[in-house]
Tab-separated table of C-alpha atoms and ligand atoms in Angstrom:
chain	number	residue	atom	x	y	z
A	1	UNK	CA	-13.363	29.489	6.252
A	2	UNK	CA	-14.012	26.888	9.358
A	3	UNK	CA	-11.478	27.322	12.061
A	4	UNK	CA	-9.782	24.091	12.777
A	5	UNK	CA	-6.787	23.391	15.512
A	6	UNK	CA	-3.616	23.384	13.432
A	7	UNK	CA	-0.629	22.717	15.744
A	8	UNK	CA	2.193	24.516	15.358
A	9	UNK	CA	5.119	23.082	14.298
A	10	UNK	CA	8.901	24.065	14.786
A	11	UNK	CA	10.436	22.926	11.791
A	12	UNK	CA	14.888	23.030	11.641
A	13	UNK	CA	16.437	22.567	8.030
A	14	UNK	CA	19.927	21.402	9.353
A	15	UNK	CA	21.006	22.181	5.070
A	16	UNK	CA	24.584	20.548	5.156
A	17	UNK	CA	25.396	20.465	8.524
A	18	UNK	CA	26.047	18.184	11.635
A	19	UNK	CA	27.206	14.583	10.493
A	20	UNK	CA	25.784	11.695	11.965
A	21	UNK	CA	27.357	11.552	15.264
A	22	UNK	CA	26.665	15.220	15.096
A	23	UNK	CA	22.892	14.809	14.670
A	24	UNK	CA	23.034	12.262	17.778
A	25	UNK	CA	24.322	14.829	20.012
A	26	UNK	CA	22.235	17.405	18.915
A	27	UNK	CA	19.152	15.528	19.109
A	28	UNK	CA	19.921	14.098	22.394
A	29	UNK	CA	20.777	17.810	23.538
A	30	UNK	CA	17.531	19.023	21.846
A	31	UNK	CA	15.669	16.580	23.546
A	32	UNK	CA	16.754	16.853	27.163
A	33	UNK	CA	16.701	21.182	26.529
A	34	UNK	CA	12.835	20.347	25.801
A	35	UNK	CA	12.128	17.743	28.363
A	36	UNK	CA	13.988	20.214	31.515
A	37	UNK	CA	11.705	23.335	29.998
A	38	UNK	CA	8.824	20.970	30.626
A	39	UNK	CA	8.087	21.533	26.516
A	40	UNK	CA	4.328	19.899	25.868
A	41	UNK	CA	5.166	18.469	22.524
A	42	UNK	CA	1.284	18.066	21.632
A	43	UNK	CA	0.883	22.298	22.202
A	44	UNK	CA	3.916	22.761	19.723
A	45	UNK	CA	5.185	19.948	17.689
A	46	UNK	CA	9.076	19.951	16.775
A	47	UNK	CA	10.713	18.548	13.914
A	48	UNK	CA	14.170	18.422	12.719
A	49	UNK	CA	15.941	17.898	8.994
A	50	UNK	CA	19.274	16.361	8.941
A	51	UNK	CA	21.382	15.024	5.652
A	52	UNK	CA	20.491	12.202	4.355
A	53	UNK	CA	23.505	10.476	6.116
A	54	UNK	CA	22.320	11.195	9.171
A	55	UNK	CA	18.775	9.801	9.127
A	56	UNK	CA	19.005	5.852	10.038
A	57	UNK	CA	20.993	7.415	13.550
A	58	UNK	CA	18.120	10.138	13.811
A	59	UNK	CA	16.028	7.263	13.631
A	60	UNK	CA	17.433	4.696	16.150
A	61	UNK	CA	17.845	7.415	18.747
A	62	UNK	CA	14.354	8.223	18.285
A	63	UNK	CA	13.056	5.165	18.558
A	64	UNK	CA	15.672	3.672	21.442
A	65	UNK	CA	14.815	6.366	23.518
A	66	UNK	CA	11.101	6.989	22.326
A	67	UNK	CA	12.102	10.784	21.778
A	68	UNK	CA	9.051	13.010	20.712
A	69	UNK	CA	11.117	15.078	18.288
A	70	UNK	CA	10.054	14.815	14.267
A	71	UNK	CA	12.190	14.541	11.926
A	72	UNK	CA	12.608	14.065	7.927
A	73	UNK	CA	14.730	14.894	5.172
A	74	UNK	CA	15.701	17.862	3.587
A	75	UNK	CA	14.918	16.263	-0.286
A	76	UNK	CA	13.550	13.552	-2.194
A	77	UNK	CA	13.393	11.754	-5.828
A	78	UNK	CA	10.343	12.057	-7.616
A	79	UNK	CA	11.074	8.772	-8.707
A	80	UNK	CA	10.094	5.440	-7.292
A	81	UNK	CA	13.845	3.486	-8.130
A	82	UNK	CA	15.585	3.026	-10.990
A	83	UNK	CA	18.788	4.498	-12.827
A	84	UNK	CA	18.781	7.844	-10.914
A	85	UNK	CA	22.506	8.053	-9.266
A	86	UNK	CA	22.617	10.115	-6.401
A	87	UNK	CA	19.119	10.176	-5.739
A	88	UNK	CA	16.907	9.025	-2.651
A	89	UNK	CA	13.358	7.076	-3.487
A	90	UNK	CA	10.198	8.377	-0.879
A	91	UNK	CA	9.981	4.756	0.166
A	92	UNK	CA	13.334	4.503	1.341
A	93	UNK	CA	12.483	7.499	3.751
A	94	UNK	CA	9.730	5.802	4.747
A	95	UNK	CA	11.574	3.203	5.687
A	96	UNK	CA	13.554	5.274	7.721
A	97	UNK	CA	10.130	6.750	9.882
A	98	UNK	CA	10.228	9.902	8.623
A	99	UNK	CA	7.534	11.903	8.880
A	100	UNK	CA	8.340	14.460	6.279
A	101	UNK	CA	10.555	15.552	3.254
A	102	UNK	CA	11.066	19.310	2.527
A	103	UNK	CA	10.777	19.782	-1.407
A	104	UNK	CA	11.194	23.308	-3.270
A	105	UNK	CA	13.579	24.756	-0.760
A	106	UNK	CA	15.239	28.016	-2.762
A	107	UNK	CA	18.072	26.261	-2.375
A	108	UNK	CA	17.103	23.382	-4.675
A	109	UNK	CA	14.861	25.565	-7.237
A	110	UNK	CA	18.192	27.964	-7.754
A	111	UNK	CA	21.121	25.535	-7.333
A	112	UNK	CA	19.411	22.883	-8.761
A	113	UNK	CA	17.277	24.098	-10.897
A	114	UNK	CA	13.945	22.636	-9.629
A	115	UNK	CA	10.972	23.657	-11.470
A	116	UNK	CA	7.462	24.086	-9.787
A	117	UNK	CA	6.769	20.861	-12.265
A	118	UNK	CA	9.572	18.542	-10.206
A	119	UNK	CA	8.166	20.255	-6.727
A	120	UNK	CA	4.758	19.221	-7.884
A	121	UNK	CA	6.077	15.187	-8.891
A	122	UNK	CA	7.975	15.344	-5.801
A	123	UNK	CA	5.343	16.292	-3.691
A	124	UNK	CA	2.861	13.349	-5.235
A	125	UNK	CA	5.751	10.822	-4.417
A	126	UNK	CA	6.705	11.828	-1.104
A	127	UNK	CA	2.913	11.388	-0.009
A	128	UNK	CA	2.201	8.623	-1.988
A	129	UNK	CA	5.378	7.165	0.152
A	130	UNK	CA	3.168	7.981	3.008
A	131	UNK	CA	5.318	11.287	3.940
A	132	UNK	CA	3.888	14.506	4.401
A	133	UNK	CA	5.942	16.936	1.949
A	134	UNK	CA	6.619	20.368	3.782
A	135	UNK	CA	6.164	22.395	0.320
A	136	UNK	CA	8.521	25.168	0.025
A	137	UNK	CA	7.538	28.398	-1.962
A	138	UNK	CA	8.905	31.984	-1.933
A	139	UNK	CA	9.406	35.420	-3.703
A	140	UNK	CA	13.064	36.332	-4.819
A	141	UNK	CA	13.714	40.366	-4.004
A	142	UNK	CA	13.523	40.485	-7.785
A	143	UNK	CA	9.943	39.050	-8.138
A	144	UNK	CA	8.996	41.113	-4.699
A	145	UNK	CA	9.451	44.491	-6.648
A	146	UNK	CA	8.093	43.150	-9.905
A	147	UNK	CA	5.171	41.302	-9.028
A	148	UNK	CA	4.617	42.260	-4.642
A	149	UNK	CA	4.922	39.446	-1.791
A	150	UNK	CA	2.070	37.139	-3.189
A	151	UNK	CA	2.168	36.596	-6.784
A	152	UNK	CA	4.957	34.190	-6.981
A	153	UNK	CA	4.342	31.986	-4.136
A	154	UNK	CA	0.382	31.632	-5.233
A	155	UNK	CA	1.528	30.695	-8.480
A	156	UNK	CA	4.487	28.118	-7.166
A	157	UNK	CA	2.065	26.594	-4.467
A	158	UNK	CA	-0.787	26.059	-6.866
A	159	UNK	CA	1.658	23.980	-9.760
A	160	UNK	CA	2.618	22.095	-6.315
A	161	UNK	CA	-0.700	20.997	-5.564
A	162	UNK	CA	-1.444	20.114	-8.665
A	163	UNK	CA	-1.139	16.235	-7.906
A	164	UNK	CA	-2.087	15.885	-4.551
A	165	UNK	CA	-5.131	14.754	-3.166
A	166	UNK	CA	-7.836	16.612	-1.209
A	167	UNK	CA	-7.069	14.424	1.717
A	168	UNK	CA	-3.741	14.792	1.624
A	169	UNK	CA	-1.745	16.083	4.977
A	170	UNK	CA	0.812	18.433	3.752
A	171	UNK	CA	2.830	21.417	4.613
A	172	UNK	CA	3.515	24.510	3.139
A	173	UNK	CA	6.736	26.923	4.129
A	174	UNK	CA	6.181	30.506	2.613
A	175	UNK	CA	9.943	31.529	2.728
A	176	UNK	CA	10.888	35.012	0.981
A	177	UNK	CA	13.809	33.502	-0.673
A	178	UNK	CA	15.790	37.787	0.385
A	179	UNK	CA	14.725	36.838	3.968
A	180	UNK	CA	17.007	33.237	3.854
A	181	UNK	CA	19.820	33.471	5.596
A	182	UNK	CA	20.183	37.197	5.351
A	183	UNK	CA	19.054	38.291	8.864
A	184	UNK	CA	16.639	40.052	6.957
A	185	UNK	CA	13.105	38.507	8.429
A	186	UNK	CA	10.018	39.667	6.811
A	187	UNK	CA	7.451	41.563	9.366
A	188	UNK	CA	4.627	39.224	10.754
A	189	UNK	CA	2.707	41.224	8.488
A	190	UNK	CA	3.932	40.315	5.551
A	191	UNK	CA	4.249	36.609	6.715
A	192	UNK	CA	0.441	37.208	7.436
A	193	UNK	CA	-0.279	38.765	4.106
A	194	UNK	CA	1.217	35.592	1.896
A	195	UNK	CA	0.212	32.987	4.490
A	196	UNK	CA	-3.750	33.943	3.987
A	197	UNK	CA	-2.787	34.179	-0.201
A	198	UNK	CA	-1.702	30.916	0.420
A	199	UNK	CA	-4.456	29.411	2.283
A	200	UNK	CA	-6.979	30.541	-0.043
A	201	UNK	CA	-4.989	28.637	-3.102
A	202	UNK	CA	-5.070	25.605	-1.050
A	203	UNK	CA	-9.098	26.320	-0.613
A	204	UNK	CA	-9.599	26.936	-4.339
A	205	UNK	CA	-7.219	23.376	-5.422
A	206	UNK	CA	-8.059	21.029	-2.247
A	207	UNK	CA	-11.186	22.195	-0.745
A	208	UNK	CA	-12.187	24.361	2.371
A	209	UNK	CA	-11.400	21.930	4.788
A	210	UNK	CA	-7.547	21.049	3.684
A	211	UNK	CA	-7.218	24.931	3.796
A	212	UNK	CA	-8.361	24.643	7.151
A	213	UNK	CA	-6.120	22.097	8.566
A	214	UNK	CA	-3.272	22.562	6.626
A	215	UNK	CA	-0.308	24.346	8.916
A	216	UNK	CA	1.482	27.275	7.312
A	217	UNK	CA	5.042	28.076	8.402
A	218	UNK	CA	6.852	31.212	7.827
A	219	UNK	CA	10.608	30.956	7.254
A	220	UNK	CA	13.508	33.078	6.682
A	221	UNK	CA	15.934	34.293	9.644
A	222	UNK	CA	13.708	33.269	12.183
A	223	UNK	CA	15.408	33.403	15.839
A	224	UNK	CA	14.360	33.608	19.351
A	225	UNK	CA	13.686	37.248	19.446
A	226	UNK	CA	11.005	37.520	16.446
A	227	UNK	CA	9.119	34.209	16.774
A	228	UNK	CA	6.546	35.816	18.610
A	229	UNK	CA	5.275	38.007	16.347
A	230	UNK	CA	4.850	35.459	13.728
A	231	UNK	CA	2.869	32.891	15.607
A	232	UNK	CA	0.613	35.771	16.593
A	233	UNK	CA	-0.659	35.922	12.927
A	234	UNK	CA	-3.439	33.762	12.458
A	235	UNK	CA	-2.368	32.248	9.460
A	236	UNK	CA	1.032	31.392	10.796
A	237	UNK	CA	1.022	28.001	11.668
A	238	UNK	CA	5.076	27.746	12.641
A	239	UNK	CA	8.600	28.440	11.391
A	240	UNK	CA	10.824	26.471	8.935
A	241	UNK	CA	14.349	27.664	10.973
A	242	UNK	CA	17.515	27.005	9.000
A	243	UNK	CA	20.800	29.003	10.367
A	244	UNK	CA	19.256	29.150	14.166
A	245	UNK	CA	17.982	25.467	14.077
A	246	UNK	CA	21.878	24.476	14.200
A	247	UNK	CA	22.148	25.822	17.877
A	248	UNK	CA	20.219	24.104	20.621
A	249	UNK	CA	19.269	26.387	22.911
A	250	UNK	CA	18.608	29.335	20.318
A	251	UNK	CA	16.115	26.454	18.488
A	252	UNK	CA	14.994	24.944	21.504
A	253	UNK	CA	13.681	28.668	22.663
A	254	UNK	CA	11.907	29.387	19.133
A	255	UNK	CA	10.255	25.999	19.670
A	256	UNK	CA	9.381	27.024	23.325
A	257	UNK	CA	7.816	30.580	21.526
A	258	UNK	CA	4.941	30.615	24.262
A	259	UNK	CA	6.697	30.514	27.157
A	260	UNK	CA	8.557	33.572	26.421
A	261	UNK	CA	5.956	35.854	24.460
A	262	UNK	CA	2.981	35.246	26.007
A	263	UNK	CA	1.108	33.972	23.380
B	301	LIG	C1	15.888	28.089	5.364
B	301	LIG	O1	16.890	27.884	4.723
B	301	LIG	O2	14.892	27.356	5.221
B	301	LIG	C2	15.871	29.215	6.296
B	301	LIG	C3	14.713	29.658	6.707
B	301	LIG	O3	17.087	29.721	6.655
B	301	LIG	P1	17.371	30.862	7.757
B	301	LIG	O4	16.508	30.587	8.951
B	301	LIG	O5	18.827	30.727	8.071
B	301	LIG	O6	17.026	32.165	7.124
């Protein structure tokens, strides 16, 4: 498969955390943390995920002080508008500058029972919007024993693709749903192992060339101290960071991965 430049991205799903003058704090703490480390944002990109709530102050901080920090939301409808209380249209996160949407986090496929059918509609509306849908797929300890590390995400990612087109710029987070949260990582290895499953479904629905470009993040208690060995695999493209994306300096060091493991 042609080797293309994907740049890495630092990806922090806030979940339901930090309010709104919360998130302008943070961002504006994330920011300087970057700026004083010298960070070059177009070697690592970094992108955070706030509530919903938080967005439109995400936004005008961003913008006010021409920040070079992502950001999108942790969710969307896969509906364009209409009689759906409670839910949030892709356009309306456009409007907003968002650059992406996470969809399929395990948090929404058990909780909320989100099939890989919804991730797929999701996925077509969010870039339809013009978003770029970080696609979230995983194992469950459960499935790992049953079925190994790769069956269930191969089978999740390739319903999620379904819709999209072969141009489309996309992401894909392979997160072990045993390694969320539980300070429980999987090895680089293993990240490596699913990552190049995954690439190859994205080769065999999209084409060669979206397999090439499209970034790859591992997630699933990420920190500081294992980042490194991730981003050495070469199918790791990154790290979707929930519980250690709420601090800044821990998530301002993951982002800052090559300064501190020689990479
Ligand atoms: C997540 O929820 O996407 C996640 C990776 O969480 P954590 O980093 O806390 O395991």
């Amino acid at each position: 498969m042609a080797e293309l430049a994907r740049v890495p991205l630092i990806a922090g799903n806030w979940k339901m955390n930090l309010d709104h003058l919360q998130s302008i704090a943070f961002v504006q703490k994330l920011a300087w943390s970057l700026k004083d480390a010298r960070h070059d944002f177009a070697a690592v990109e970094v992108a955070v995920f706030p509530p919903f709530t938080d967005l439109r102050s995400v936004q005008t901080l961003v913008a006010a002080d021409k920040l070079p920090i992502g950001y999108g939301a942790q969710d969307v409808s896969e509906h364009a508008s209409g009689a759906f209380t409670g839910e949030i249209a892709a356009s309306f996160l456009a409007q907003l500058d968002c650059r992406y949407v996470i969809i399929g986090h395990s948090e929404r496929r058990t909780l909320h029972g989100e099939t890989d059918e919804v991730v797929a509609a999701k996925s077509v509306a969010a870039s339809a919007a013009g978003l770029v849908p970080l696609i979230c797929v995983g194992e469950t300890a459960e499935d790992l024993e049953t079925h190994g590390a790769s069956a269930v995400p191969v089978s999740q990612l390739a319903i999620a693709l379904e819709g999209l087109q072969k141009n489309a710029d996309f992401v894909v987070a392979y997160e072990p749903v045993w390694a969320i949260g539980s300070g429980q990582a999987a090895t680089p290895e293993q990240a490596q192992q699913v990552a190049a499953a995954l690439r190859a479904v994205i080769a065999e629905k999209l084409g060669d060339e979206a397999a090439a470009r499209t970034r790859i993040l591992y997630g699933g208690s990420v920190k500081a101290e294992n980042i490194a060995g991730f981003m050495r695999q070469p199918d790791v493209d990154g790290a979707l960071v929930g519980g250690a994306s709420l601090d800044v300096d821990g998530f301002s060091s993951i982002a800052r991965y090559q300064k501190h493991v020689g990479v």
